[in-house]
């Protein structure tokens, strides 16, 4: 007998028949990952042009994998308890005297606190300059950029992600783009590093605060390819501890140590 979704009973039967169905891009519930070194709390494959958002606890490790070699993981980060505190990309760069992110670098909030630490990075191509694509930039590149069209943009995907946590348009702040790089030439020219790259490149971050993390997986705003090109992104998180007092990243620089002390003071109250 053919099931139809034209009436409530048919729709119910169709929905129940989907039990156990597995697709490439979806969260795993309950979270489980055979390659996670600790208790998994988040396991999800984010589709091309997809998005995800999750609250993670202080000390959690978050691993991102560019599965095929053409993912662009645009990221927003918020203090989970007080979301008015969020990632400040400008301070992240200027406080560390460096325009490029990689292992050993910190993500800082607009309150001078460490939000995340980059523990591992075998990609080396990231962007803290250009921000997210938007409807207008995608329309110029692909002919349209609407959220529910064929070429959705990262900013509108962020809007969907932040809404899950009671946030809105004013909360979509400048982001970091992982796995797609931008370098600044001696003459000030912006040089994109778009790829495609080898599959399986990996980034591991440690949450130093209770956080809301929002990810959008859309083509980089400087991607000049005619086709809308982006591939799946895997996110895995597992429980852990925040930086210890003798953590070498925590103590590496006076500026970094101050930022860690600011975070630790928040949790000492």
Tab-separated table of C-alpha atoms in Angstrom:
chain	number	residue	atom	x	y	z
A	1	UNK	CA	0.000	0.000	0.000
A	2	UNK	CA	1.323	3.435	-0.909
A	3	UNK	CA	1.604	5.875	2.002
A	4	UNK	CA	0.432	9.417	1.327
A	5	UNK	CA	1.189	12.492	3.404
A	6	UNK	CA	-1.938	14.296	2.236
A	7	UNK	CA	-3.786	13.497	5.486
A	8	UNK	CA	-2.609	13.431	9.120
A	9	UNK	CA	-2.673	9.634	9.381
A	10	UNK	CA	-0.600	9.193	6.259
A	11	UNK	CA	1.817	11.866	7.411
A	12	UNK	CA	2.161	10.139	10.768
A	13	UNK	CA	2.780	6.752	9.176
A	14	UNK	CA	5.366	8.242	6.815
A	15	UNK	CA	7.173	9.987	9.670
A	16	UNK	CA	7.270	6.820	11.782
A	17	UNK	CA	8.542	4.827	8.815
A	18	UNK	CA	11.614	7.081	8.756
A	19	UNK	CA	12.771	5.722	12.129
A	20	UNK	CA	16.348	4.511	11.829
A	21	UNK	CA	16.969	6.315	8.552
A	22	UNK	CA	20.523	7.631	8.320
A	23	UNK	CA	21.665	10.439	6.027
A	24	UNK	CA	25.114	11.922	5.537
A	25	UNK	CA	24.408	15.256	7.237
A	26	UNK	CA	22.626	14.982	10.585
A	27	UNK	CA	23.306	15.035	14.343
A	28	UNK	CA	23.922	11.726	16.098
A	29	UNK	CA	21.537	11.279	19.049
A	30	UNK	CA	22.575	10.380	21.622
A	31	UNK	CA	25.988	11.778	20.789
A	32	UNK	CA	28.551	9.057	20.065
A	33	UNK	CA	31.857	9.085	18.222
A	34	UNK	CA	34.247	6.151	18.210
A	35	UNK	CA	37.208	8.464	17.593
A	36	UNK	CA	36.434	10.930	20.414
A	37	UNK	CA	39.041	10.705	23.225
A	38	UNK	CA	36.386	11.424	25.861
A	39	UNK	CA	32.646	11.284	26.507
A	40	UNK	CA	30.998	12.671	23.382
A	41	UNK	CA	28.444	15.449	23.865
A	42	UNK	CA	27.992	16.540	20.249
A	43	UNK	CA	28.453	14.643	17.005
A	44	UNK	CA	27.096	16.133	13.793
A	45	UNK	CA	27.872	16.311	10.100
A	46	UNK	CA	26.888	19.724	8.749
A	47	UNK	CA	25.716	19.657	5.152
A	48	UNK	CA	26.977	21.952	2.412
A	49	UNK	CA	25.123	25.265	2.989
A	50	UNK	CA	23.996	23.933	6.376
A	51	UNK	CA	24.334	25.297	9.886
A	52	UNK	CA	24.457	24.072	13.475
A	53	UNK	CA	24.426	25.566	16.957
A	54	UNK	CA	25.091	24.049	20.322
A	55	UNK	CA	25.729	24.991	23.939
A	56	UNK	CA	28.924	23.412	25.274
A	57	UNK	CA	30.385	23.395	28.781
A	58	UNK	CA	33.656	24.870	29.957
A	59	UNK	CA	36.520	22.469	29.228
A	60	UNK	CA	34.774	20.804	26.287
A	61	UNK	CA	36.937	19.964	23.263
A	62	UNK	CA	35.432	20.809	19.894
A	63	UNK	CA	36.930	19.153	16.824
A	64	UNK	CA	36.079	20.325	13.318
A	65	UNK	CA	37.013	18.215	10.298
A	66	UNK	CA	36.954	19.381	6.695
A	67	UNK	CA	35.801	15.998	5.451
A	68	UNK	CA	36.247	16.421	1.691
A	69	UNK	CA	38.465	19.501	1.447
A	70	UNK	CA	36.071	22.336	0.576
A	71	UNK	CA	34.246	23.144	3.822
A	72	UNK	CA	34.141	26.706	5.138
A	73	UNK	CA	33.299	26.697	8.840
A	74	UNK	CA	32.175	30.205	9.746
A	75	UNK	CA	31.888	30.498	13.545
A	76	UNK	CA	30.198	32.733	16.104
A	77	UNK	CA	30.845	32.275	19.838
A	78	UNK	CA	28.856	33.600	22.832
A	79	UNK	CA	29.147	33.414	26.621
A	80	UNK	CA	26.312	30.952	27.279
A	81	UNK	CA	25.260	32.631	30.539
A	82	UNK	CA	25.513	36.232	29.279
A	83	UNK	CA	25.308	36.202	25.468
A	84	UNK	CA	25.936	39.956	25.262
A	85	UNK	CA	29.559	38.860	25.744
A	86	UNK	CA	30.759	37.363	22.503
A	87	UNK	CA	33.760	36.716	20.287
A	88	UNK	CA	35.669	39.883	19.397
A	89	UNK	CA	37.702	39.118	16.282
A	90	UNK	CA	39.557	42.447	16.319
A	91	UNK	CA	40.738	41.983	19.910
A	92	UNK	CA	41.584	38.335	19.200
A	93	UNK	CA	44.119	39.538	16.647
A	94	UNK	CA	45.478	42.751	18.155
A	95	UNK	CA	45.910	41.464	21.728
A	96	UNK	CA	47.998	38.560	20.386
A	97	UNK	CA	49.979	40.776	17.972
A	98	UNK	CA	49.160	38.423	15.120
A	99	UNK	CA	46.712	38.455	12.217
A	100	UNK	CA	46.663	34.695	11.674
A	101	UNK	CA	45.122	31.952	13.791
A	102	UNK	CA	46.564	28.512	14.461
A	103	UNK	CA	47.592	26.137	17.246
A	104	UNK	CA	48.387	27.982	20.466
A	105	UNK	CA	46.241	31.019	19.668
A	106	UNK	CA	43.246	32.198	21.681
A	107	UNK	CA	39.756	33.405	20.822
A	108	UNK	CA	38.966	36.433	22.986
A	109	UNK	CA	35.685	38.041	23.984
A	110	UNK	CA	34.766	41.702	24.029
A	111	UNK	CA	35.320	41.554	27.813
A	112	UNK	CA	38.979	40.575	27.483
A	113	UNK	CA	38.388	36.945	28.424
A	114	UNK	CA	39.572	33.756	26.739
A	115	UNK	CA	36.622	31.971	25.180
A	116	UNK	CA	38.445	29.184	23.342
A	117	UNK	CA	41.989	27.905	22.861
A	118	UNK	CA	43.199	26.388	19.593
A	119	UNK	CA	44.870	23.138	20.659
A	120	UNK	CA	45.541	21.516	17.274
A	121	UNK	CA	45.487	22.734	13.693
A	122	UNK	CA	46.764	20.862	10.656
A	123	UNK	CA	44.935	23.104	8.162
A	124	UNK	CA	46.757	26.420	8.518
A	125	UNK	CA	44.286	28.259	6.278
A	126	UNK	CA	41.865	30.375	8.298
A	127	UNK	CA	40.386	33.845	7.971
A	128	UNK	CA	39.800	36.461	10.660
A	129	UNK	CA	39.451	39.400	8.249
A	130	UNK	CA	36.568	38.981	5.822
A	131	UNK	CA	33.565	37.844	7.844
A	132	UNK	CA	30.527	35.992	6.547
A	133	UNK	CA	28.928	35.984	3.131
A	134	UNK	CA	25.531	37.696	2.913
A	135	UNK	CA	22.581	37.795	0.558
A	136	UNK	CA	24.038	40.604	-1.568
A	137	UNK	CA	27.493	39.022	-1.908
A	138	UNK	CA	25.984	35.674	-2.911
A	139	UNK	CA	23.648	37.362	-5.370
A	140	UNK	CA	26.646	38.988	-7.048
A	141	UNK	CA	28.519	35.681	-7.188
A	142	UNK	CA	25.746	33.182	-7.992
A	143	UNK	CA	22.688	35.151	-9.110
A	144	UNK	CA	20.804	34.843	-5.826
A	145	UNK	CA	21.643	34.539	-2.145
A	146	UNK	CA	18.359	34.091	-0.334
A	147	UNK	CA	18.288	31.898	2.744
A	148	UNK	CA	15.890	29.365	1.234
A	149	UNK	CA	17.166	29.527	-2.332
A	150	UNK	CA	19.832	27.471	-4.068
A	151	UNK	CA	22.699	29.648	-2.814
A	152	UNK	CA	22.137	30.488	0.880
A	153	UNK	CA	24.603	32.762	2.627
A	154	UNK	CA	26.441	32.361	5.918
A	155	UNK	CA	24.939	35.430	7.600
A	156	UNK	CA	21.379	34.200	7.106
A	157	UNK	CA	22.397	30.716	8.255
A	158	UNK	CA	23.778	32.379	11.388
A	159	UNK	CA	20.368	33.988	11.887
A	160	UNK	CA	18.775	30.538	12.041
A	161	UNK	CA	21.472	29.267	14.411
A	162	UNK	CA	21.309	32.118	16.924
A	163	UNK	CA	17.496	32.029	16.957
A	164	UNK	CA	17.664	28.621	18.628
A	165	UNK	CA	19.134	30.389	21.656
A	166	UNK	CA	16.787	33.363	21.793
A	167	UNK	CA	19.151	35.662	19.887
A	168	UNK	CA	18.512	37.738	16.774
A	169	UNK	CA	19.918	39.885	13.985
A	170	UNK	CA	21.787	42.263	16.306
A	171	UNK	CA	23.667	39.301	17.764
A	172	UNK	CA	25.228	38.166	14.471
A	173	UNK	CA	28.701	39.601	14.989
A	174	UNK	CA	31.922	39.373	12.916
A	175	UNK	CA	32.946	35.743	12.570
A	176	UNK	CA	36.007	33.603	12.006
A	177	UNK	CA	36.151	31.391	8.913
A	178	UNK	CA	37.957	28.093	9.485
A	179	UNK	CA	39.542	26.089	6.632
A	180	UNK	CA	39.472	28.978	4.122
A	181	UNK	CA	42.430	31.328	4.467
A	182	UNK	CA	43.147	34.969	3.776
A	183	UNK	CA	46.636	36.483	3.752
A	184	UNK	CA	47.516	40.158	3.590
A	185	UNK	CA	50.280	40.987	1.100
A	186	UNK	CA	53.039	43.524	1.684
A	187	UNK	CA	51.109	46.062	-0.410
A	188	UNK	CA	47.924	45.478	1.590
A	189	UNK	CA	46.225	43.265	-0.994
A	190	UNK	CA	43.874	40.583	0.324
A	191	UNK	CA	44.962	37.159	-0.920
A	192	UNK	CA	42.347	34.399	-0.495
A	193	UNK	CA	43.387	30.758	0.001
A	194	UNK	CA	40.258	28.946	-1.110
A	195	UNK	CA	41.429	25.486	-2.178
A	196	UNK	CA	40.136	22.854	-2.622
A	197	UNK	CA	42.437	21.239	-0.082
A	198	UNK	CA	43.220	17.638	0.911
A	199	UNK	CA	40.364	15.937	2.764
A	200	UNK	CA	40.423	15.377	6.505
A	201	UNK	CA	42.077	18.580	7.709
A	202	UNK	CA	41.366	18.996	11.418
A	203	UNK	CA	41.051	21.738	14.028
A	204	UNK	CA	40.629	21.148	17.786
A	205	UNK	CA	39.525	23.905	20.169
A	206	UNK	CA	39.038	23.922	23.941
A	207	UNK	CA	36.177	25.872	25.509
A	208	UNK	CA	37.467	28.013	28.391
A	209	UNK	CA	33.934	29.251	29.184
A	210	UNK	CA	30.408	27.858	28.972
A	211	UNK	CA	29.648	28.736	25.370
A	212	UNK	CA	27.088	28.906	22.610
A	213	UNK	CA	28.809	27.961	19.337
A	214	UNK	CA	27.139	28.651	15.988
A	215	UNK	CA	28.528	27.271	12.707
A	216	UNK	CA	27.582	28.009	9.099
A	217	UNK	CA	29.043	25.982	6.229
A	218	UNK	CA	28.719	28.193	3.127
A	219	UNK	CA	31.260	29.243	0.472
A	220	UNK	CA	33.735	31.905	1.563
A	221	UNK	CA	32.805	35.447	0.586
A	222	UNK	CA	35.983	35.709	-1.562
A	223	UNK	CA	35.479	32.398	-3.365
A	224	UNK	CA	35.646	33.338	-7.055
A	225	UNK	CA	34.525	29.997	-8.482
A	226	UNK	CA	31.439	30.262	-10.660
A	227	UNK	CA	29.752	27.307	-8.973
A	228	UNK	CA	28.433	27.371	-5.401
A	229	UNK	CA	31.090	25.049	-3.985
A	230	UNK	CA	31.155	23.732	-0.413
A	231	UNK	CA	31.448	20.243	1.111
A	232	UNK	CA	30.409	18.620	4.427
A	233	UNK	CA	31.859	19.628	7.784
A	234	UNK	CA	32.054	17.313	10.796
A	235	UNK	CA	31.754	18.639	14.370
A	236	UNK	CA	32.565	16.448	17.376
A	237	UNK	CA	32.698	17.605	20.997
A	238	UNK	CA	33.684	15.713	24.122
A	239	UNK	CA	33.959	16.524	27.821
A	240	UNK	CA	37.214	17.804	29.294
A	241	UNK	CA	38.774	20.296	31.666
A	242	UNK	CA	39.703	23.935	30.998
A	243	UNK	CA	43.323	25.063	30.961
A	244	UNK	CA	45.329	24.157	34.054
A	245	UNK	CA	47.491	26.748	35.823
A	246	UNK	CA	50.636	25.366	34.202
A	247	UNK	CA	49.108	24.949	30.734
A	248	UNK	CA	51.832	26.085	28.286
A	249	UNK	CA	49.359	28.043	26.148
A	250	UNK	CA	47.948	29.790	29.227
A	251	UNK	CA	51.400	30.953	30.346
A	252	UNK	CA	52.933	31.603	26.913
A	253	UNK	CA	52.527	35.405	26.900
A	254	UNK	CA	51.635	38.133	29.410
A	255	UNK	CA	48.635	39.135	27.294
A	256	UNK	CA	47.321	35.593	27.109
A	257	UNK	CA	47.795	34.980	30.818
A	258	UNK	CA	45.846	38.153	31.620
A	259	UNK	CA	42.978	36.986	29.416
A	260	UNK	CA	42.943	33.597	31.173
A	261	UNK	CA	42.937	35.325	34.563
A	262	UNK	CA	39.958	37.403	33.453
A	263	UNK	CA	38.087	34.217	32.543
A	264	UNK	CA	39.067	32.441	35.743
A	265	UNK	CA	37.939	35.436	37.785
A	266	UNK	CA	34.488	35.118	36.222
A	267	UNK	CA	34.186	31.531	37.466
A	268	UNK	CA	35.705	32.267	40.867
A	269	UNK	CA	32.833	34.587	41.839
